[in-house]
């Protein structure tokens, strides 16, 4: 039997589910296959970044995230300790997720919702759309790509029955060991082994009563050898994840090693139940290409990074949002011939950027291995409190780079994209902190609260949005968009705050919420603008001819 679908998504992790959900939300039929039954043995991600939360706002699932069972009042502190019954060297306090305010740059804030809570939310989002079919226990075993489409061979993992699925496009969101990437022969460049790490999920209902450090999200343990272990509160209740950080040297921690690490971390014997053990390699890799003409990769299939910074899934969901509107455009016929190729041009540089920052964060966490704590740090007695304080403050200052990274989460820009029309202004610095919003073409269109209580972000989504911030004509852009079949909504605003943030009278915002173009008046050639934004490479030709639209 052969099934037909416009878009076949391979892999039902968070990135595949987000892509399926976003395509469904855009009215594009798609089929997602996942080789497992969807159960998560050991949740990996637990931080839903601020930009991902902005997408959840757009998708109308904020209340599902808020109602996730991670307690709203569980403190999110980061605590640096010698051991849990030893010394606290420093602490970065954060309130529970229910009490953290939104920063001025966003209508949202980050959320602590681990994968075994967030995947079901994304699954519910995808299932909400009748356009989306989710097939669990269904594995991709191979595919062929032709100029007309893709034919995938899939196997029911419960019965072994095989069938084919014909698709216009195939997207591999099938994780680090991606079958799709492998089949395309795409290599990955970077560092394949930063550390060999062992994660241990354990249950301990009275964990915070066993020590005097209080409830916190993450404990980072520093011994005479520097940082060697972390423990995070996975569900804010009874489940914790210990990570023996390891090193580039291959190691296979035995159960005895694991129990010894738990004992050393607590500083005294205690009762716990080990739920699962995951031995993994921390990598710094980005795929050399993000796909071909009809087959693309996204998420961990395209980039593998250290979890330090919580960028992995959030970068992958950024991939999904970028790819999704382009797939919609070609599916509905208004996307230009070069539009899908811009997925690689826009997202690969972001993959490289975020992977590099994640590794910098790892080096920050391991800075204690370069500047080892002196033996006095571990000596009892108030005499050494000052030494502990100084060492802790030094480390806390370094670690703040990881905890405050809205520039990474929201500040990624498509400056050099062929479908973005530069306005000649200089590129602002790309730093992880502080995040400075900009409406320069290629950037995330900034958030500003409107008089009616909405955010500017609420104006963007399915089609292009032309913000008209003064009494400026827009008819030639509207006409060009209509002639090309490009969905465009003109939003006229009399909001000085928006004009201040966007700095031009007219701003064209793409369906993914990034600025495509801005100017104070209509372009002389609106067709060139619209054709560029929809991926007909007109801008490149125009640039070569030295003209503006
Ligand atoms: C300890 C740890 C903590 C982390 N914390 C964070 C965090 O806080 N925030 C964050 O953003 N990221 C975090 N990450 C990274 C994050 O977990 C990953 O980036 C994310 O899971 C990638 O999602 P994905 O959907 O691309 O891939 P995956 O989650 O790997 O999903 C891929 C799916 O594809 C399926 N699949 C594979 N092959 C096939 C096939 N042939 N046919 C059908 N299905 C197939 C798999 O079964 C799997 O379900 C963390 C990672 C680790 C290790």
GROMACS .gro file of C-alpha atoms in nm, residues 6-422:
model
  417
    6UNK     CA    1   0.286   1.661   0.073
    7UNK     CA    2   0.539   1.655   0.359
    8UNK     CA    3   0.678   1.347   0.532
    9UNK     CA    4   0.847   1.417   0.865
   10UNK     CA    5   1.076   1.144   0.998
   11UNK     CA    6   1.117   1.154   1.377
   12UNK     CA    7   0.870   1.251   1.647
   13UNK     CA    8   1.101   1.421   1.894
   14UNK     CA    9   1.030   1.783   1.988
   15UNK     CA   10   1.155   1.922   1.656
   16UNK     CA   11   0.953   1.688   1.436
   17UNK     CA   12   0.641   1.744   1.647
   18UNK     CA   13   0.687   2.122   1.634
   19UNK     CA   14   0.728   2.108   1.257
   20UNK     CA   15   0.419   1.889   1.217
   21UNK     CA   16   0.223   2.123   1.444
   22UNK     CA   17   0.337   2.437   1.262
   23UNK     CA   18   0.260   2.288   0.920
   24UNK     CA   19  -0.084   2.183   1.041
   25UNK     CA   20  -0.140   2.531   1.186
   26UNK     CA   21  -0.057   2.666   0.839
   27UNK     CA   22  -0.301   2.427   0.676
   28UNK     CA   23  -0.035   2.212   0.510
   29UNK     CA   24  -0.112   1.840   0.527
   30UNK     CA   25   0.177   1.632   0.655
   31UNK     CA   26   0.258   1.289   0.796
   32UNK     CA   27   0.502   1.227   1.079
   33UNK     CA   28   0.651   0.885   1.140
   34UNK     CA   29   0.821   0.790   1.469
   35UNK     CA   30   0.989   0.455   1.519
   36UNK     CA   31   0.909   0.431   1.891
   37UNK     CA   32   0.573   0.444   2.067
   38UNK     CA   33   0.657   0.798   2.180
   39UNK     CA   34   0.735   0.707   2.542
   40UNK     CA   35   1.034   0.894   2.683
   41UNK     CA   36   1.263   0.684   2.898
   42UNK     CA   37   1.488   0.968   3.008
   43UNK     CA   38   1.391   1.328   2.936
   44UNK     CA   39   1.679   1.526   2.789
   45UNK     CA   40   1.571   1.888   2.738
   46UNK     CA   41   1.395   2.073   3.015
   47UNK     CA   42   1.432   2.442   2.929
   48UNK     CA   43   1.188   2.580   2.677
   49UNK     CA   44   1.361   2.896   2.562
   50UNK     CA   45   1.200   3.235   2.533
   51UNK     CA   46   1.178   3.233   2.151
   52UNK     CA   47   1.021   2.886   2.157
   53UNK     CA   48   0.770   3.026   2.406
   54UNK     CA   49   0.694   3.305   2.159
   55UNK     CA   50   0.612   3.034   1.905
   56UNK     CA   51   0.392   2.860   2.163
   57UNK     CA   52   0.212   3.194   2.204
   58UNK     CA   53   0.155   3.209   1.828
   59UNK     CA   54   0.033   2.849   1.825
   60UNK     CA   55  -0.216   2.919   2.106
   61UNK     CA   56  -0.074   2.661   2.347
   62UNK     CA   57   0.058   2.886   2.625
   63UNK     CA   58  -0.191   2.753   2.877
   64UNK     CA   59  -0.081   2.395   2.806
   65UNK     CA   60   0.277   2.493   2.888
   66UNK     CA   61   0.171   2.684   3.199
   67UNK     CA   62  -0.036   2.388   3.318
   68UNK     CA   63   0.250   2.138   3.273
   69UNK     CA   64   0.309   1.958   3.603
   70UNK     CA   65   0.649   2.117   3.677
   71UNK     CA   66   0.564   2.315   3.995
   72UNK     CA   67   0.535   2.689   3.939
   73UNK     CA   68   0.703   2.770   4.271
   74UNK     CA   69   1.001   2.533   4.255
   75UNK     CA   70   1.310   2.760   4.283
   76UNK     CA   71   1.529   2.764   3.974
   77UNK     CA   72   1.854   2.850   4.155
   78UNK     CA   73   2.193   2.735   4.030
   79UNK     CA   74   2.411   2.637   4.325
   80UNK     CA   75   2.783   2.565   4.321
   81UNK     CA   76   2.882   2.325   4.598
   82UNK     CA   77   3.163   2.102   4.719
   83UNK     CA   78   2.891   1.850   4.804
   84UNK     CA   79   2.532   1.879   4.923
   85UNK     CA   80   2.633   1.844   5.286
   86UNK     CA   81   2.954   2.035   5.230
   87UNK     CA   82   3.009   2.397   5.134
   88UNK     CA   83   2.805   2.624   4.911
   89UNK     CA   84   3.054   2.828   4.710
   90UNK     CA   85   2.802   3.054   4.537
   91UNK     CA   86   2.444   3.067   4.416
   92UNK     CA   87   2.260   3.229   4.125
   93UNK     CA   88   1.905   3.266   4.251
   94UNK     CA   89   1.605   3.245   4.018
   95UNK     CA   90   1.238   3.227   4.117
   96UNK     CA   91   1.006   2.941   4.028
   97UNK     CA   92   0.880   2.954   3.671
   98UNK     CA   93   0.548   3.091   3.787
   99UNK     CA   94   0.715   3.395   3.937
  100UNK     CA   95   0.980   3.486   3.681
  101UNK     CA   96   0.883   3.809   3.505
  102UNK     CA   97   0.890   3.848   3.128
  103UNK     CA   98   1.186   4.061   3.016
  104UNK     CA   99   1.094   4.389   2.843
  105UNK     CA  100   1.203   4.244   2.507
  106UNK     CA  101   0.938   3.973   2.497
  107UNK     CA  102   0.578   3.902   2.591
  108UNK     CA  103   0.704   3.564   2.715
  109UNK     CA  104   0.965   3.416   2.941
  110UNK     CA  105   1.151   3.089   2.933
  111UNK     CA  106   0.982   2.789   3.097
  112UNK     CA  107   1.111   2.485   3.279
  113UNK     CA  108   0.913   2.203   3.118
  114UNK     CA  109   1.107   1.879   3.068
  115UNK     CA  110   1.077   1.669   2.757
  116UNK     CA  111   0.839   1.412   2.906
  117UNK     CA  112   0.600   1.705   2.967
  118UNK     CA  113   0.682   1.916   2.660
  119UNK     CA  114   0.672   1.641   2.394
  120UNK     CA  115   0.310   1.554   2.487
  121UNK     CA  116   0.223   1.925   2.460
  122UNK     CA  117   0.374   1.944   2.112
  123UNK     CA  118   0.206   1.617   2.023
  124UNK     CA  119  -0.130   1.757   2.135
  125UNK     CA  120  -0.061   2.068   1.926
  126UNK     CA  121   0.013   1.859   1.617
  127UNK     CA  122  -0.287   1.632   1.677
  128UNK     CA  123  -0.513   1.936   1.707
  129UNK     CA  124  -0.483   1.983   1.334
  130UNK     CA  125  -0.679   1.745   1.111
  131UNK     CA  126  -0.411   1.804   0.846
  132UNK     CA  127  -0.152   1.617   1.052
  133UNK     CA  128  -0.116   1.238   1.070
  134UNK     CA  129   0.113   1.100   1.340
  135UNK     CA  130   0.223   0.740   1.288
  136UNK     CA  131   0.403   0.587   1.585
  137UNK     CA  132   0.593   0.255   1.570
  138UNK     CA  133   0.676   0.342   1.211
  139UNK     CA  134   1.039   0.353   1.103
  140UNK     CA  135   1.201   0.496   0.793
  141UNK     CA  136   1.423   0.235   0.636
  142UNK     CA  137   1.514   0.411   0.313
  143UNK     CA  138   1.402   0.657   0.048
  144UNK     CA  139   1.463   0.767  -0.307
  145UNK     CA  140   1.451   1.126  -0.422
  146UNK     CA  141   1.359   1.222  -0.776
  147UNK     CA  142   1.295   1.560  -0.935
  148UNK     CA  143   0.922   1.506  -0.873
  149UNK     CA  144   0.923   1.390  -0.514
  150UNK     CA  145   1.042   1.141  -0.259
  151UNK     CA  146   0.942   0.780  -0.209
  152UNK     CA  147   1.004   0.651   0.143
  153UNK     CA  148   1.010   0.289   0.257
  154UNK     CA  149   0.879   0.247   0.610
  155UNK     CA  150   0.833  -0.046   0.845
  156UNK     CA  151   0.580  -0.104   1.120
  157UNK     CA  152   0.807  -0.181   1.416
  158UNK     CA  153   0.542  -0.393   1.585
  159UNK     CA  154   0.444  -0.616   1.289
  160UNK     CA  155   0.740  -0.574   1.055
  161UNK     CA  156   0.503  -0.489   0.768
  162UNK     CA  157   0.653  -0.256   0.509
  163UNK     CA  158   0.488   0.006   0.291
  164UNK     CA  159   0.583   0.312   0.091
  165UNK     CA  160   0.497   0.675   0.146
  166UNK     CA  161   0.513   0.918  -0.146
  167UNK     CA  162   0.583   1.276  -0.054
  168UNK     CA  163   0.670   1.604  -0.221
  169UNK     CA  164   0.922   1.673   0.055
  170UNK     CA  165   1.087   1.465   0.327
  171UNK     CA  166   1.222   1.624   0.644
  172UNK     CA  167   1.459   1.432   0.870
  173UNK     CA  168   1.405   1.531   1.230
  174UNK     CA  169   1.539   1.194   1.331
  175UNK     CA  170   1.800   1.300   1.583
  176UNK     CA  171   2.176   1.275   1.611
  177UNK     CA  172   2.206   0.935   1.441
  178UNK     CA  173   1.986   1.057   1.156
  179UNK     CA  174   1.906   0.793   0.894
  180UNK     CA  175   1.806   1.071   0.658
  181UNK     CA  176   2.135   1.261   0.691
  182UNK     CA  177   2.325   0.937   0.652
  183UNK     CA  178   2.131   0.839   0.340
  184UNK     CA  179   2.204   1.179   0.186
  185UNK     CA  180   2.573   1.127   0.256
  186UNK     CA  181   2.595   1.454   0.447
  187UNK     CA  182   2.891   1.470   0.681
  188UNK     CA  183   2.916   1.665   1.006
  189UNK     CA  184   3.205   1.892   1.093
  190UNK     CA  185   3.337   1.999   1.429
  191UNK     CA  186   3.443   1.805   1.735
  192UNK     CA  187   3.282   1.459   1.768
  193UNK     CA  188   3.369   1.406   2.137
  194UNK     CA  189   3.390   1.691   2.387
  195UNK     CA  190   3.313   1.463   2.682
  196UNK     CA  191   3.193   1.111   2.754
  197UNK     CA  192   2.913   1.174   2.999
  198UNK     CA  193   2.685   0.949   3.202
  199UNK     CA  194   2.336   1.067   3.293
  200UNK     CA  195   2.153   0.892   3.573
  201UNK     CA  196   1.786   0.955   3.634
  202UNK     CA  197   1.701   0.873   3.995
  203UNK     CA  198   1.404   0.906   4.226
  204UNK     CA  199   1.445   1.050   4.574
  205UNK     CA  200   1.126   1.202   4.720
  206UNK     CA  201   1.297   1.359   5.025
  207UNK     CA  202   1.606   1.484   4.837
  208UNK     CA  203   1.593   1.844   4.959
  209UNK     CA  204   1.547   1.728   5.321
  210UNK     CA  205   1.875   1.540   5.308
  211UNK     CA  206   2.088   1.854   5.292
  212UNK     CA  207   2.080   2.221   5.383
  213UNK     CA  208   2.113   2.376   5.036
  214UNK     CA  209   1.739   2.399   4.981
  215UNK     CA  210   1.543   2.337   4.666
  216UNK     CA  211   1.723   2.442   4.348
  217UNK     CA  212   1.715   2.356   3.980
  218UNK     CA  213   2.083   2.273   3.931
  219UNK     CA  214   2.369   2.186   4.162
  220UNK     CA  215   2.718   2.200   4.013
  221UNK     CA  216   2.974   2.002   4.211
  222UNK     CA  217   3.332   2.116   4.237
  223UNK     CA  218   3.595   1.885   4.377
  224UNK     CA  219   3.974   1.910   4.393
  225UNK     CA  220   3.971   1.813   4.022
  226UNK     CA  221   3.730   2.098   3.934
  227UNK     CA  222   3.373   2.056   3.809
  228UNK     CA  223   3.293   1.686   3.798
  229UNK     CA  224   2.918   1.644   3.841
  230UNK     CA  225   2.583   1.816   3.810
  231UNK     CA  226   2.241   1.728   3.951
  232UNK     CA  227   1.923   1.887   3.816
  233UNK     CA  228   1.568   1.873   3.947
  234UNK     CA  229   1.399   1.708   3.651
  235UNK     CA  230   1.036   1.741   3.757
  236UNK     CA  231   1.062   1.974   4.057
  237UNK     CA  232   0.936   1.694   4.279
  238UNK     CA  233   1.098   1.353   4.323
  239UNK     CA  234   1.307   1.295   4.010
  240UNK     CA  235   1.662   1.416   3.957
  241UNK     CA  236   1.924   1.374   3.689
  242UNK     CA  237   2.284   1.330   3.784
  243UNK     CA  238   2.543   1.389   3.511
  244UNK     CA  239   2.895   1.264   3.561
  245UNK     CA  240   3.051   1.523   3.332
  246UNK     CA  241   3.351   1.317   3.222
  247UNK     CA  242   3.619   1.424   2.977
  248UNK     CA  243   3.721   1.361   2.614
  249UNK     CA  244   3.861   1.029   2.731
  250UNK     CA  245   3.629   0.737   2.668
  251UNK     CA  246   3.490   0.592   2.988
  252UNK     CA  247   3.210   0.352   3.072
  253UNK     CA  248   3.088   0.429   3.424
  254UNK     CA  249   2.985   0.110   3.602
  255UNK     CA  250   2.696   0.089   3.847
  256UNK     CA  251   2.951   0.102   4.129
  257UNK     CA  252   3.092   0.426   3.983
  258UNK     CA  253   2.741   0.569   3.965
  259UNK     CA  254   2.658   0.481   4.326
  260UNK     CA  255   2.994   0.615   4.442
  261UNK     CA  256   2.921   0.944   4.260
  262UNK     CA  257   2.579   0.975   4.426
  263UNK     CA  258   2.734   0.912   4.768
  264UNK     CA  259   3.009   1.166   4.707
  265UNK     CA  260   2.757   1.424   4.580
  266UNK     CA  261   2.531   1.389   4.886
  267UNK     CA  262   2.824   1.366   5.126
  268UNK     CA  263   2.652   1.085   5.316
  269UNK     CA  264   2.463   0.763   5.235
  270UNK     CA  265   2.100   0.808   5.129
  271UNK     CA  266   1.816   0.611   4.973
  272UNK     CA  267   1.732   0.654   4.607
  273UNK     CA  268   1.608   0.451   4.314
  274UNK     CA  269   1.796   0.457   3.986
  275UNK     CA  270   1.539   0.484   3.705
  276UNK     CA  271   1.761   0.489   3.398
  277UNK     CA  272   2.119   0.537   3.289
  278UNK     CA  273   2.215   0.709   2.964
  279UNK     CA  274   2.575   0.708   2.848
  280UNK     CA  275   2.626   0.968   2.578
  281UNK     CA  276   2.889   1.170   2.401
  282UNK     CA  277   2.879   1.548   2.413
  283UNK     CA  278   2.946   1.670   2.062
  284UNK     CA  279   3.010   1.991   1.872
  285UNK     CA  280   2.897   1.909   1.520
  286UNK     CA  281   2.706   2.079   1.240
  287UNK     CA  282   2.595   1.909   0.919
  288UNK     CA  283   2.786   2.022   0.611
  289UNK     CA  284   2.456   2.079   0.431
  290UNK     CA  285   2.101   2.098   0.557
  291UNK     CA  286   1.955   1.899   0.269
  292UNK     CA  287   1.902   1.865  -0.102
  293UNK     CA  288   1.621   1.985  -0.327
  294UNK     CA  289   1.342   1.784  -0.168
  295UNK     CA  290   1.496   1.637   0.146
  296UNK     CA  291   1.601   1.847   0.445
  297UNK     CA  292   1.728   1.784   0.795
  298UNK     CA  293   1.646   1.980   1.110
  299UNK     CA  294   1.712   1.966   1.485
  300UNK     CA  295   1.972   1.724   1.619
  301UNK     CA  296   1.991   1.564   1.274
  302UNK     CA  297   2.153   1.890   1.161
  303UNK     CA  298   2.345   2.001   1.470
  304UNK     CA  299   2.470   1.839   1.788
  305UNK     CA  300   2.579   2.057   2.073
  306UNK     CA  301   2.663   2.044   2.440
  307UNK     CA  302   2.346   2.094   2.651
  308UNK     CA  303   2.527   2.379   2.832
  309UNK     CA  304   2.297   2.669   2.746
  310UNK     CA  305   1.988   2.464   2.660
  311UNK     CA  306   2.015   2.558   2.294
  312UNK     CA  307   1.968   2.216   2.128
  313UNK     CA  308   1.593   2.176   2.098
  314UNK     CA  309   1.537   2.550   2.088
  315UNK     CA  310   1.768   2.579   1.786
  316UNK     CA  311   1.587   2.283   1.628
  317UNK     CA  312   1.247   2.445   1.676
  318UNK     CA  313   1.393   2.757   1.513
  319UNK     CA  314   1.486   2.535   1.217
  320UNK     CA  315   1.131   2.398   1.206
  321UNK     CA  316   0.970   2.743   1.205
  322UNK     CA  317   1.203   2.865   0.928
  323UNK     CA  318   1.140   2.559   0.714
  324UNK     CA  319   0.768   2.539   0.775
  325UNK     CA  320   0.658   2.866   0.613
  326UNK     CA  321   0.880   2.793   0.314
  327UNK     CA  322   0.721   2.450   0.273
  328UNK     CA  323   0.381   2.616   0.297
  329UNK     CA  324   0.481   2.868   0.030
  330UNK     CA  325   0.592   2.605  -0.220
  331UNK     CA  326   0.297   2.379  -0.133
  332UNK     CA  327   0.052   2.661  -0.198
  333UNK     CA  328   0.233   2.775  -0.510
  334UNK     CA  329   0.355   3.123  -0.415
  335UNK     CA  330   0.702   3.024  -0.302
  336UNK     CA  331   0.978   3.107  -0.548
  337UNK     CA  332   1.210   2.853  -0.706
  338UNK     CA  333   1.494   2.934  -0.466
  339UNK     CA  334   1.293   2.962  -0.147
  340UNK     CA  335   1.364   2.620   0.004
  341UNK     CA  336   1.736   2.656  -0.066
  342UNK     CA  337   1.738   2.955   0.168
  343UNK     CA  338   1.666   2.719   0.459
  344UNK     CA  339   2.032   2.611   0.453
  345UNK     CA  340   2.152   2.966   0.393
  346UNK     CA  341   1.958   3.097   0.693
  347UNK     CA  342   1.971   2.815   0.945
  348UNK     CA  343   2.316   2.660   0.902
  349UNK     CA  344   2.494   2.976   1.020
  350UNK     CA  345   2.265   2.976   1.327
  351UNK     CA  346   2.352   2.612   1.391
  352UNK     CA  347   2.724   2.696   1.376
  353UNK     CA  348   2.670   2.997   1.602
  354UNK     CA  349   2.472   2.814   1.868
  355UNK     CA  350   2.690   2.504   1.868
  356UNK     CA  351   2.995   2.724   1.924
  357UNK     CA  352   2.829   2.912   2.210
  358UNK     CA  353   2.723   2.584   2.374
  359UNK     CA  354   3.088   2.471   2.368
  360UNK     CA  355   3.198   2.803   2.514
  361UNK     CA  356   2.950   2.742   2.794
  362UNK     CA  357   3.099   2.398   2.852
  363UNK     CA  358   3.444   2.553   2.878
  364UNK     CA  359   3.300   2.800   3.128
  365UNK     CA  360   3.157   2.519   3.340
  366UNK     CA  361   3.494   2.344   3.326
  367UNK     CA  362   3.698   2.658   3.397
  368UNK     CA  363   3.744   2.513   3.746
  369UNK     CA  364   3.959   2.243   3.588
  370UNK     CA  365   4.196   2.511   3.459
  371UNK     CA  366   4.197   2.707   3.785
  372UNK     CA  367   4.168   2.426   4.038
  373UNK     CA  368   4.031   2.510   4.380
  374UNK     CA  369   4.299   2.511   4.650
  375UNK     CA  370   4.280   2.246   4.925
  376UNK     CA  371   4.158   2.509   5.172
  377UNK     CA  372   3.824   2.528   4.987
  378UNK     CA  373   3.742   2.185   5.124
  379UNK     CA  374   3.885   2.238   5.473
  380UNK     CA  375   3.633   2.280   5.756
  381UNK     CA  376   3.625   2.600   5.952
  382UNK     CA  377   3.532   2.964   5.910
  383UNK     CA  378   3.899   3.050   5.843
  384UNK     CA  379   3.853   2.934   5.488
  385UNK     CA  380   3.515   3.097   5.423
  386UNK     CA  381   3.676   3.394   5.248
  387UNK     CA  382   3.869   3.164   5.011
  388UNK     CA  383   3.546   2.979   4.933
  389UNK     CA  384   3.363   3.307   4.874
  390UNK     CA  385   3.628   3.439   4.637
  391UNK     CA  386   3.644   3.116   4.440
  392UNK     CA  387   3.264   3.092   4.425
  393UNK     CA  388   3.224   3.452   4.309
  394UNK     CA  389   3.484   3.400   4.038
  395UNK     CA  390   3.301   3.092   3.912
  396UNK     CA  391   2.954   3.249   3.943
  397UNK     CA  392   3.064   3.545   3.729
  398UNK     CA  393   3.182   3.307   3.458
  399UNK     CA  394   2.864   3.099   3.469
  400UNK     CA  395   2.639   3.403   3.427
  401UNK     CA  396   2.723   3.395   3.056
  402UNK     CA  397   2.527   3.073   3.036
  403UNK     CA  398   2.232   3.171   3.253
  404UNK     CA  399   2.171   3.504   3.076
  405UNK     CA  400   2.167   3.431   2.704
  406UNK     CA  401   1.861   3.597   2.551
  407UNK     CA  402   2.090   3.721   2.274
  408UNK     CA  403   2.137   3.360   2.164
  409UNK     CA  404   1.773   3.269   2.208
  410UNK     CA  405   1.616   3.576   2.041
  411UNK     CA  406   1.900   3.760   1.870
  412UNK     CA  407   1.972   3.524   1.581
  413UNK     CA  408   1.956   3.707   1.251
  414UNK     CA  409   1.953   3.622   0.883
  415UNK     CA  410   2.169   3.917   0.781
  416UNK     CA  411   2.314   3.758   0.470
  417UNK     CA  412   2.005   3.574   0.354
  418UNK     CA  413   1.926   3.612  -0.017
  419UNK     CA  414   1.558   3.669   0.069
  420UNK     CA  415   1.626   3.957   0.305
  421UNK     CA  416   1.674   4.305   0.164
  422UNK     CA  417   1.954   4.487   0.353
   0.00000   0.00000   0.00000
